GROMACS .gro file of C-alpha atoms in nm:
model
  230
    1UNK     CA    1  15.108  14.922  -1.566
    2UNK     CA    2  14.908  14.650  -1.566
    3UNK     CA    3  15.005  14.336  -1.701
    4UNK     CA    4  14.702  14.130  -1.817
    5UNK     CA    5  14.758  13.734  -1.949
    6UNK     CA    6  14.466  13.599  -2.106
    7UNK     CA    7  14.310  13.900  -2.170
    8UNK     CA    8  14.116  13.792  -2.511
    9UNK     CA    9  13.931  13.552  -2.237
   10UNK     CA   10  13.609  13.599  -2.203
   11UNK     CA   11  13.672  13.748  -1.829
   12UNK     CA   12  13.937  13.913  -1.999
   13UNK     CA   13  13.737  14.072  -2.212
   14UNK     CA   14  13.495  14.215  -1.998
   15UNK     CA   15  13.725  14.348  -1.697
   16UNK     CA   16  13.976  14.539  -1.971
   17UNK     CA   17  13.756  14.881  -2.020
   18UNK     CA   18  13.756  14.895  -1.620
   19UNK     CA   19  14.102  14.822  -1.577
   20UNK     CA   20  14.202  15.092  -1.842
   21UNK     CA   21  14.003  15.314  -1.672
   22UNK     CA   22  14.291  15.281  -1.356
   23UNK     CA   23  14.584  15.234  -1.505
   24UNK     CA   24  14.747  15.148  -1.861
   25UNK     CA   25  14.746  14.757  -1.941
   26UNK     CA   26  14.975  14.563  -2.199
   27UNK     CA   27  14.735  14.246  -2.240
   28UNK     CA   28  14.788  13.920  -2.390
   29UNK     CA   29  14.626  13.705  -2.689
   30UNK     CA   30  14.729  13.366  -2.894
   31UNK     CA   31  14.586  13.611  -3.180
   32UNK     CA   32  14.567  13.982  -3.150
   33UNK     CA   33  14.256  13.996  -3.393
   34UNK     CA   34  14.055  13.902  -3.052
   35UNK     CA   35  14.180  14.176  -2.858
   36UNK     CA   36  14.096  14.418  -3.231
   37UNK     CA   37  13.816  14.613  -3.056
   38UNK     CA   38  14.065  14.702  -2.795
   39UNK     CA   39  14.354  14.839  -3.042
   40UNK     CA   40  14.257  15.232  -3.089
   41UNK     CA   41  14.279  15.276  -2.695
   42UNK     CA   42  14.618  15.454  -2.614
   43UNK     CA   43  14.655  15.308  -2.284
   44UNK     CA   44  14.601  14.966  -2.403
   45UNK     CA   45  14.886  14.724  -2.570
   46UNK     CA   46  14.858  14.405  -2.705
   47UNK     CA   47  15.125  14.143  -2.705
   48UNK     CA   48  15.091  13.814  -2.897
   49UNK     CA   49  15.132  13.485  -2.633
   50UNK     CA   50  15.059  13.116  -2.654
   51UNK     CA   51  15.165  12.982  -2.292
   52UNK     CA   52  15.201  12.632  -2.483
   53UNK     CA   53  15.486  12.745  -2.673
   54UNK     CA   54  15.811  12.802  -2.513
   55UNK     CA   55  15.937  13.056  -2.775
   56UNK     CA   56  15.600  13.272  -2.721
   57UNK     CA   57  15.679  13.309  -2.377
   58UNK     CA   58  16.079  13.338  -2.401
   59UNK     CA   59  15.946  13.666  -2.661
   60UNK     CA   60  15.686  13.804  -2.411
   61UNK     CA   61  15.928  13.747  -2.108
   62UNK     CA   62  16.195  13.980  -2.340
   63UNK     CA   63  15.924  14.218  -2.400
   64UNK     CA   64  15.823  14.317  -2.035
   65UNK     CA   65  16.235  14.224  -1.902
   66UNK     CA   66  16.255  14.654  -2.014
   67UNK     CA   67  15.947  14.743  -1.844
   68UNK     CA   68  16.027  14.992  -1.532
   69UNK     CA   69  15.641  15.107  -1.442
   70UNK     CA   70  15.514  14.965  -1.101
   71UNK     CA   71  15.309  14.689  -1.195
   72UNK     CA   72  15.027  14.462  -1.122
   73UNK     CA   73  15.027  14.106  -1.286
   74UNK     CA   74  14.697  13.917  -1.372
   75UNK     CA   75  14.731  13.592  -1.502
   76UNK     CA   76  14.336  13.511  -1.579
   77UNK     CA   77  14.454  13.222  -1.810
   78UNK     CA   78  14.253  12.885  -1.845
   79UNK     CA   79  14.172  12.621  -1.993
   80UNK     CA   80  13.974  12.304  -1.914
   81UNK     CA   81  13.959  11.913  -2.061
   82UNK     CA   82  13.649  11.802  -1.899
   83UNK     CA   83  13.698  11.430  -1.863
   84UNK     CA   84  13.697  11.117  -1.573
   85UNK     CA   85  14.056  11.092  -1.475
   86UNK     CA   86  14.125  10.748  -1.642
   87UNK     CA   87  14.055  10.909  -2.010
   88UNK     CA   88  14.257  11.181  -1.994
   89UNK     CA   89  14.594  11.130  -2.208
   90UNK     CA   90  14.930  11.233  -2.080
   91UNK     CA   91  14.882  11.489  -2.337
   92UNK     CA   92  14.534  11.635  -2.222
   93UNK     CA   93  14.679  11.660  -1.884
   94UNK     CA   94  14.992  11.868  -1.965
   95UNK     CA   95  14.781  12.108  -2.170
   96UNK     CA   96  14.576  12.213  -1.888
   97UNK     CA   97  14.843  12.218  -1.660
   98UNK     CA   98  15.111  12.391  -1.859
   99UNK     CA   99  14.803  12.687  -1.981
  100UNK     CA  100  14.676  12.720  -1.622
  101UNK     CA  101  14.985  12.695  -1.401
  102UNK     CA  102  15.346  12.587  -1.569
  103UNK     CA  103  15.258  12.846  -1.827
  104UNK     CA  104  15.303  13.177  -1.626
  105UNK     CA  105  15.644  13.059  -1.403
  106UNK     CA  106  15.896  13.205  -1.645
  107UNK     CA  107  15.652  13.505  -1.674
  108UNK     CA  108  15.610  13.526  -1.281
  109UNK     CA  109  16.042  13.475  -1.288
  110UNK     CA  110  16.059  13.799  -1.494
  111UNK     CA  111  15.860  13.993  -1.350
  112UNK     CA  112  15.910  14.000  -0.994
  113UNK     CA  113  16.279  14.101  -0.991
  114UNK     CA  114  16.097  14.422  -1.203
  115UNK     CA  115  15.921  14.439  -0.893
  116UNK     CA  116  16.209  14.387  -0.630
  117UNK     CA  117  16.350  14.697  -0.806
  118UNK     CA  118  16.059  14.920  -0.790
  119UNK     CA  119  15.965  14.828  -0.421
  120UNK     CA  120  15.622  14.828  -0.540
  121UNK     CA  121  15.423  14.509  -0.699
  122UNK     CA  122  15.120  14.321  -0.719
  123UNK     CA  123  15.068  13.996  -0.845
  124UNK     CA  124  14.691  13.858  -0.885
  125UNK     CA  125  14.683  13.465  -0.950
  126UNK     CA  126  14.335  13.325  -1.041
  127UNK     CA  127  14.226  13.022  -0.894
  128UNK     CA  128  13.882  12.837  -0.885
  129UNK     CA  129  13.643  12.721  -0.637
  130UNK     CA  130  13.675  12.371  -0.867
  131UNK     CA  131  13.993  12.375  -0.665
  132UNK     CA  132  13.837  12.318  -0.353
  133UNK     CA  133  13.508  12.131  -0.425
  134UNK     CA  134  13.554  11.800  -0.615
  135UNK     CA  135  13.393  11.789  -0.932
  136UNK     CA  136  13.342  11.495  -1.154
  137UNK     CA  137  13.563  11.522  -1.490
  138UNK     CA  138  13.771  11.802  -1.349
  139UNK     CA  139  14.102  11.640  -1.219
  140UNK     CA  140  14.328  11.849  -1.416
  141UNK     CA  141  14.195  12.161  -1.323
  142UNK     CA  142  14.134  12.117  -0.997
  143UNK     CA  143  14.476  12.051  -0.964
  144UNK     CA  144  14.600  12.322  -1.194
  145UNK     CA  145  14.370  12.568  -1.002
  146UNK     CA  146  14.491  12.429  -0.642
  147UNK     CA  147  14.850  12.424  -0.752
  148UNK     CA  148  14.768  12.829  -0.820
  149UNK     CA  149  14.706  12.904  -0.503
  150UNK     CA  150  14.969  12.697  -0.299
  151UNK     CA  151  15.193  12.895  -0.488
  152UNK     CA  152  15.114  13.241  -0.486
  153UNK     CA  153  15.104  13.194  -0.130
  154UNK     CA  154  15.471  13.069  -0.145
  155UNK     CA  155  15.542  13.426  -0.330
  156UNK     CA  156  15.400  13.622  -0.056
  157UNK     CA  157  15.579  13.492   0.166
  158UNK     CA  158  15.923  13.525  -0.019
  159UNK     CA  159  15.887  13.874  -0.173
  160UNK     CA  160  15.648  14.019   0.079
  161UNK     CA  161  15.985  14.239   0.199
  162UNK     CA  162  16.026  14.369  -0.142
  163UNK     CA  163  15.714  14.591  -0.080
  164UNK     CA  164  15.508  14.252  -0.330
  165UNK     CA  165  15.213  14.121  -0.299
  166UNK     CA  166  15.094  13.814  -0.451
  167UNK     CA  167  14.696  13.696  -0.369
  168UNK     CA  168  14.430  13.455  -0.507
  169UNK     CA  169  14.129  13.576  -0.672
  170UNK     CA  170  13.954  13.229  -0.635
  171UNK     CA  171  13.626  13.260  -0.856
  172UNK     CA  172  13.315  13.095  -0.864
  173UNK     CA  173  13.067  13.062  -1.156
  174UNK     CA  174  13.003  13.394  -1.387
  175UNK     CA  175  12.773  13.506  -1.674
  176UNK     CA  176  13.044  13.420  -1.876
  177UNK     CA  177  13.358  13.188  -1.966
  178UNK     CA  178  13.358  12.816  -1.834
  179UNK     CA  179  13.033  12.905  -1.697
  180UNK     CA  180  12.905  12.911  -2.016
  181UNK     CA  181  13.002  12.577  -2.161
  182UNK     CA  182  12.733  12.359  -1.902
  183UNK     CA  183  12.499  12.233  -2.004
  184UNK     CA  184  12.146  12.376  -1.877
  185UNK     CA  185  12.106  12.148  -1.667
  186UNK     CA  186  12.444  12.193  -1.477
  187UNK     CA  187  12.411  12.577  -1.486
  188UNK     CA  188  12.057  12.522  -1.324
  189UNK     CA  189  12.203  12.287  -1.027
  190UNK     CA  190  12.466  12.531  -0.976
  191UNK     CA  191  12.253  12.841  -0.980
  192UNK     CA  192  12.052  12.620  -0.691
  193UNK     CA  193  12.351  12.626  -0.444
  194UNK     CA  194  12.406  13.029  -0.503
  195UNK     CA  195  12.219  13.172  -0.208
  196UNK     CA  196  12.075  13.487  -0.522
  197UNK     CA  197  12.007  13.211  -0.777
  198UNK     CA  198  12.228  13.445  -0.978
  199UNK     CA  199  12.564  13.393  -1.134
  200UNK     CA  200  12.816  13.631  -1.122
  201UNK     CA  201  12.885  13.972  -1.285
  202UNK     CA  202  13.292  14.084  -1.430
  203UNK     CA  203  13.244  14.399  -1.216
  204UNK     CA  204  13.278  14.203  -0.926
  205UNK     CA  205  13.618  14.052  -0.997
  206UNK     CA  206  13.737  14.376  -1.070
  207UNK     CA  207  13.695  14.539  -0.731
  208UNK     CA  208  13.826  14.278  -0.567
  209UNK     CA  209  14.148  14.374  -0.815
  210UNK     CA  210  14.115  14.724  -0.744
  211UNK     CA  211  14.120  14.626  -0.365
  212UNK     CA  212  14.480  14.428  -0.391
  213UNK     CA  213  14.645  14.719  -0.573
  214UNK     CA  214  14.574  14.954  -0.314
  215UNK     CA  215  14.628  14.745   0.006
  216UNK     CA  216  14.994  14.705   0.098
  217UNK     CA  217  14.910  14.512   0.348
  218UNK     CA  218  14.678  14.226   0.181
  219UNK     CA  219  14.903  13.940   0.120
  220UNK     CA  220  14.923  13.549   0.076
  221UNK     CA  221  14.560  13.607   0.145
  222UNK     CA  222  14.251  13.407  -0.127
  223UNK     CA  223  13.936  13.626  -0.202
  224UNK     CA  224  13.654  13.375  -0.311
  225UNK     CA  225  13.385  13.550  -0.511
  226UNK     CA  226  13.174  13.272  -0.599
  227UNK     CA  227  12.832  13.434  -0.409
  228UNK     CA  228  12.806  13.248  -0.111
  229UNK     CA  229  12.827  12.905  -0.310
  230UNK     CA  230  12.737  12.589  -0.093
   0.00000   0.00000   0.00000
């Protein structure tokens, strides 16, 4: 099974007929009407989270605690406050960081011991190339997004024995999501330091997924797709 949070994102979205052509998914949405289109497929389930809420996630955390499939966790979810560090509130800040990191610890503390049992699991953290490259009126998710992978790495290292893997899918700018929110301007400077003058395409993200849930042997490891960005 495949385990998909965020999957009413607009990534989300797009990689969920691909990844229910593999496997069977149970993905996640603050409100299930976004994930509607999605519904009639027999492989697919929806579950209801809000990774701001500690009672959402204490009732998703029961709901997969009785899973006993092998499975692959994606946690795709994120959330950006675009502002110069001095004008974020204490309040801005712990959104982002509790949606795109604090969010999916009690999730990740489920689920692995799932794993452990099986002998079989694959966790897929998504990070951003934001993380590495500064840019202006991003603190809080750069540091969400670098706080990502420090410690899936950390995972990989503790839970490698237990036949887990836990790697970084660290993205660069899509036809889609964040991307979509600069301005033209932005989009165009960007689209000048991709090498194909092209943003990305979903399909993309999803072989590199297909890729970790075959390899046993691909671990603590970060896949950039961002197109050769410079």
């Amino acid at each position: 099974m495949i385990i998909l949070i965020g999957a009413s994102s607009d990534i989300g979205k797009q990689l969920l007929p691909m990844l229910l052509e593999t496997d069977t998914v149970l993905g996640t949405a603050r409100n299930r009407e976004k994930l509607s289109e999605f519904i009639d497929n027999k492989k697919f389930t929806c579950a209801e989270l809000d990774l701001t809420c500690k009672e959402s996630i204490n009732s998703f955390c029961e709901k997969i605690g009785k899973l006993k499939e092998n499975i692959t966790l994606i946690n795709l979810s994120s959330i950006s406050i675009d502002k110069l560090f001095l004008g974020y509130s204490s309040e801005e800040w712990d959104t982002v960081l509790n949606i795109n990191l604090n969010g999916g610890i009690k999730i990740l503390q489920t689920t692995i011991p799932l794993m452990m049992r099986a002998g079989w699991g694959r966790i897929i953290n998504i990070s951003s190339v934001v993380a590495k490259n500064s840019v202006v009126g991003a603190a809080a998710y750069a540091a969400s997004k670098a706080g990502v992978t420090a410690m899936t790495k950390t995972m990989a290292h503790e839970y490698g024995r237990f036949g887990i893997t836990a790697n970084t899918l660290t993205l660069g700018y899509f036809n889609t999501g964040l991307t979509k929110t600069l301005d033209s301007n932005r989009q165009k400077t960007v689209l000048e330091r991709i090498p194909s003058r092209k943003f990305g395409e979903c399909k993309n993200i999803f072989y590199a997924i297909e890729y970790i849930i075959k390899s046993d042997y691909l671990n603590g490891s970060e896949i950039t797709i961002d197109g050769g960005l410079m």
